[in-house]
PDB file of C-alpha atoms in Angstrom:
ATOM      1  CA  MET T   1       1.521   1.761 -10.715  1.00 61.00           C
ATOM      2  CA  ASP T   2       2.103   1.207 -14.425  1.00 66.00           C
ATOM      3  CA  GLY T   3       3.759   4.641 -14.589  1.00 73.00           C
ATOM      4  CA  LYS T   4       6.274   3.600 -11.941  1.00 73.00           C
ATOM      5  CA  ILE T   5       7.047   0.388 -13.815  1.00 72.00           C
ATOM      6  CA  ALA T   6       7.438   2.293 -17.084  1.00 74.00           C
ATOM      7  CA  ALA T   7       9.794   4.816 -15.465  1.00 78.00           C
ATOM      8  CA  LEU T   8      12.174   2.043 -14.387  1.00 72.00           C
ATOM      9  CA  CYS T   9      11.988  -0.034 -17.578  1.00 75.00           C
ATOM     10  CA  ASN T  10      14.274   0.155 -20.574  1.00 71.00           C
ATOM     11  CA  GLU T  11      13.142   2.029 -23.696  1.00 74.00           C
ATOM     12  CA  ARG T  12      11.477  -1.008 -25.259  1.00 78.00           C
ATOM     13  CA  ARG T  13       9.719  -1.949 -21.982  1.00 74.00           C
ATOM     14  CA  THR T  14      11.001  -5.512 -22.201  1.00 77.00           C
ATOM     15  CA  ASN T  15      12.388  -5.769 -18.660  1.00 78.00           C
ATOM     16  CA  TRP T  16       9.242  -4.891 -16.719  1.00 78.00           C
ATOM     17  CA  ASP T  17       9.381  -8.190 -14.828  1.00 80.00           C
ATOM     18  CA  GLU T  18      12.837  -7.281 -13.471  1.00 82.00           C
ATOM     19  CA  VAL T  19      11.611  -4.009 -11.908  1.00 81.00           C
ATOM     20  CA  LEU T  20       8.246  -5.291 -10.699  1.00 82.00           C
ATOM     21  CA  GLN T  21       9.579  -6.389  -7.292  1.00 84.00           C
ATOM     22  CA  TYR T  22      10.919  -2.879  -6.605  1.00 84.00           C
ATOM     23  CA  VAL T  23       7.668  -1.183  -7.590  1.00 84.00           C
ATOM     24  CA  THR T  24       5.670  -3.667  -5.505  1.00 85.00           C
ATOM     25  CA  PHE T  25       7.906  -3.086  -2.481  1.00 87.00           C
ATOM     26  CA  ASN T  26       7.483   0.675  -2.925  1.00 84.00           C
ATOM     27  CA  TYR T  27       3.713   0.257  -3.178  1.00 86.00           C
ATOM     28  CA  ASN T  28       3.528  -1.972  -0.092  1.00 88.00           C
ATOM     29  CA  THR T  29       5.656   0.393   2.027  1.00 89.00           C
ATOM     30  CA  SER T  30       3.786   3.587   1.090  1.00 89.00           C
ATOM     31  CA  ILE T  31       0.786   5.112   2.851  1.00 90.00           C
ATOM     32  CA  HIS T  32      -2.384   4.271   0.910  1.00 87.00           C
ATOM     33  CA  ALA T  33      -4.934   7.034   0.407  1.00 87.00           C
ATOM     34  CA  THR T  34      -7.944   4.856   1.219  1.00 84.00           C
ATOM     35  CA  THR T  35      -6.723   3.113   4.365  1.00 85.00           C
ATOM     36  CA  LYS T  36      -4.291   5.823   5.538  1.00 87.00           C
ATOM     37  CA  GLN T  37      -2.062   2.864   6.458  1.00 88.00           C
ATOM     38  CA  ILE T  38       1.046   1.156   5.123  1.00 90.00           C
ATOM     39  CA  SER T  39      -0.013  -2.288   3.906  1.00 87.00           C
ATOM     40  CA  PHE T  40       3.322  -3.898   4.897  1.00 89.00           C
ATOM     41  CA  GLU T  41       2.763  -2.824   8.518  1.00 87.00           C
ATOM     42  CA  ILE T  42      -0.800  -4.156   8.489  1.00 84.00           C
ATOM     43  CA  MET T  43       0.357  -7.522   7.134  1.00 84.00           C
ATOM     44  CA  HIS T  44       3.487  -7.995   9.269  1.00 84.00           C
ATOM     45  CA  GLY T  45       2.836  -5.841  12.350  1.00 82.00           C
ATOM     46  CA  ARG T  46       6.145  -4.000  11.954  1.00 84.00           C
ATOM     47  CA  GLN T  47       7.898  -1.518   9.709  1.00 86.00           C
ATOM     48  CA  ALA T  48       9.794  -2.829   6.706  1.00 87.00           C
ATOM     49  CA  THR T  49      13.557  -3.160   7.064  1.00 83.00           C
ATOM     50  CA  LEU T  50      15.205  -1.453   4.139  1.00 79.00           C
ATOM     51  CA  PRO T  51      18.613  -2.552   2.803  1.00 74.00           C
ATOM     52  CA  PHE T  52      20.193   0.799   3.715  1.00 78.00           C
ATOM     53  CA  ASP T  53      18.771   0.921   7.276  1.00 77.00           C
ATOM     54  CA  GLN T  54      21.452   0.870   9.984  1.00 77.00           C
ATOM     55  CA  GLN T  55      21.377  -2.448  11.762  1.00 74.00           C
ATOM     56  CA  ASP T  56      23.118  -3.671  14.892  1.00 71.00           C
ATOM     57  CA  ALA T  57      26.102  -5.934  14.332  1.00 74.00           C
ATOM     58  CA  ILE T  58      24.947  -8.199  17.157  1.00 76.00           C
ATOM     59  CA  ILE T  59      21.407  -9.458  17.133  1.00 72.00           C
ATOM     60  CA  SER T  60      20.020 -10.995  20.278  1.00 75.00           C
ATOM     61  CA  LEU T  61      16.885 -13.047  20.093  1.00 74.00           C
ATOM     62  CA  THR T  62      14.867 -13.329  23.251  1.00 77.00           C
ATOM     63  CA  HIS T  63      11.716 -15.317  23.664  1.00 78.00           C
ATOM     64  CA  ASP T  64       8.861 -13.124  24.818  1.00 79.00           C
ATOM     65  CA  PRO T  65       5.739 -15.171  25.572  1.00 82.00           C
ATOM     66  CA  LYS T  66       3.553 -12.079  25.125  1.00 86.00           C
ATOM     67  CA  HIS T  67       4.994 -11.191  21.713  1.00 82.00           C
ATOM     68  CA  HIS T  68       2.513 -13.243  19.690  1.00 83.00           C
ATOM     69  CA  GLN T  69      -0.450 -11.695  21.507  1.00 87.00           C
ATOM     70  CA  GLN T  70       1.016  -8.188  21.145  1.00 85.00           C
ATOM     71  CA  ILE T  71       1.413  -8.683  17.401  1.00 83.00           C
ATOM     72  CA  LYS T  72      -2.161  -9.979  17.095  1.00 86.00           C
ATOM     73  CA  THR T  73      -3.462  -6.983  19.065  1.00 88.00           C
ATOM     74  CA  CYS T  74      -1.425  -4.509  17.014  1.00 84.00           C
ATOM     75  CA  ILE T  75      -2.498  -6.014  13.695  1.00 87.00           C
ATOM     76  CA  GLY T  76      -6.114  -6.111  14.885  1.00 89.00           C
ATOM     77  CA  LYS T  77      -5.997  -2.400  15.715  1.00 89.00           C
ATOM     78  CA  LEU T  78      -4.397  -1.584  12.362  1.00 87.00           C
ATOM     79  CA  GLU T  79      -7.020  -3.638  10.507  1.00 90.00           C
ATOM     80  CA  GLU T  80      -9.848  -1.917  12.396  1.00 91.00           C
ATOM     81  CA  GLU T  81      -8.416   1.522  11.670  1.00 90.00           C
ATOM     82  CA  ALA T  82      -7.966   0.603   8.000  1.00 91.00           C
ATOM     83  CA  ARG T  83     -11.565  -0.699   7.897  1.00 92.00           C
ATOM     84  CA  LYS T  84     -12.843   2.609   9.330  1.00 93.00           C
ATOM     85  CA  ASN T  85     -10.809   4.600   6.808  1.00 92.00           C
ATOM     86  CA  ILE T  86     -12.119   2.478   3.924  1.00 93.00           C
ATOM     87  CA  LEU T  87     -15.737   2.985   5.052  1.00 94.00           C
ATOM     88  CA  LYS T  88     -15.129   6.730   5.405  1.00 94.00           C
ATOM     89  CA  SER T  89     -13.591   6.857   1.921  1.00 93.00           C
ATOM     90  CA  GLN T  90     -16.503   4.871   0.452  1.00 95.00           C
ATOM     91  CA  GLN T  91     -18.986   7.253   2.077  1.00 95.00           C
ATOM     92  CA  GLN T  92     -17.125  10.253   0.635  1.00 94.00           C
ATOM     93  CA  HIS T  93     -17.197   8.672  -2.835  1.00 94.00           C
ATOM     94  CA  LYS T  94     -20.931   7.963  -2.498  1.00 93.00           C
ATOM     95  CA  THR T  95     -21.648  11.515  -1.347  1.00 93.00           C
ATOM     96  CA  ARG T  96     -19.720  12.927  -4.324  1.00 93.00           C
ATOM     97  CA  TYR T  97     -21.538  10.556  -6.698  1.00 91.00           C
ATOM     98  CA  ASP T  98     -24.956  11.403  -5.269  1.00 90.00           C
ATOM     99  CA  LEU T  99     -24.433  15.152  -5.800  1.00 90.00           C
ATOM    100  CA  ASN T 100     -24.971  14.814  -9.567  1.00 86.00           C
ATOM    101  CA  ARG T 101     -27.374  11.875  -9.532  1.00 87.00           C
ATOM    102  CA  GLN T 102     -30.957  12.323 -10.641  1.00 85.00           C
ATOM    103  CA  ASN T 103     -33.635  10.274  -8.930  1.00 84.00           C
ATOM    104  CA  LEU T 104     -35.829   9.124 -11.788  1.00 86.00           C
ATOM    105  CA  SER T 105     -39.215   7.628 -11.115  1.00 89.00           C
ATOM    106  CA  LEU T 106     -40.074   5.569 -14.175  1.00 92.00           C
ATOM    107  CA  LYS T 107     -43.252   3.612 -14.615  1.00 93.00           C
ATOM    108  CA  ILE T 108     -44.150   0.804 -16.971  1.00 94.00           C
ATOM    109  CA  ASP T 109     -44.942   2.122 -20.481  1.00 94.00           C
ATOM    110  CA  ASP T 110     -42.978   5.378 -19.953  1.00 93.00           C
ATOM    111  CA  LEU T 111     -41.013   6.434 -23.023  1.00 93.00           C
ATOM    112  CA  VAL T 112     -37.276   6.616 -22.508  1.00 91.00           C
ATOM    113  CA  LEU T 113     -34.426   7.682 -24.750  1.00 89.00           C
ATOM    114  CA  VAL T 114     -31.746   5.019 -25.058  1.00 90.00           C
ATOM    115  CA  LYS T 115     -28.313   6.281 -26.051  1.00 89.00           C
ATOM    116  CA  THR T 116     -26.103   3.744 -27.813  1.00 89.00           C
ATOM    117  CA  ARG T 117     -22.471   4.179 -28.708  1.00 85.00           C
ATOM    118  CA  ASN T 118     -21.202   3.909 -32.285  1.00 79.00           C
ATOM    119  CA  ALA T 119     -24.670   3.549 -33.717  1.00 61.00           C
TER     120      ALA T 119
END
């Protein structure tokens, strides 16, 4: 994310706070690798409306009594799918980590080599 901010900033990187909202919007409307979901859609239950999206000149608002329940159901499904994708991703990370892990069985009074940095 810092690379995206840096790409939009001026040479001296003094206007990062001016571009932060654009980078955040981009981040929130992109598919995330872990959840395989767009976080904006999970939070709001709809796709983001972009400034350049074609919109109808006349907007009619109708009251749908089922709308609230439909949104709750949709968001619940998205959250559950995101949860499953996160657990799957965590399991993949654990499997990759465990490939190179050694199971040491140390006992009291065993000699061990302690590696310290900059010593």
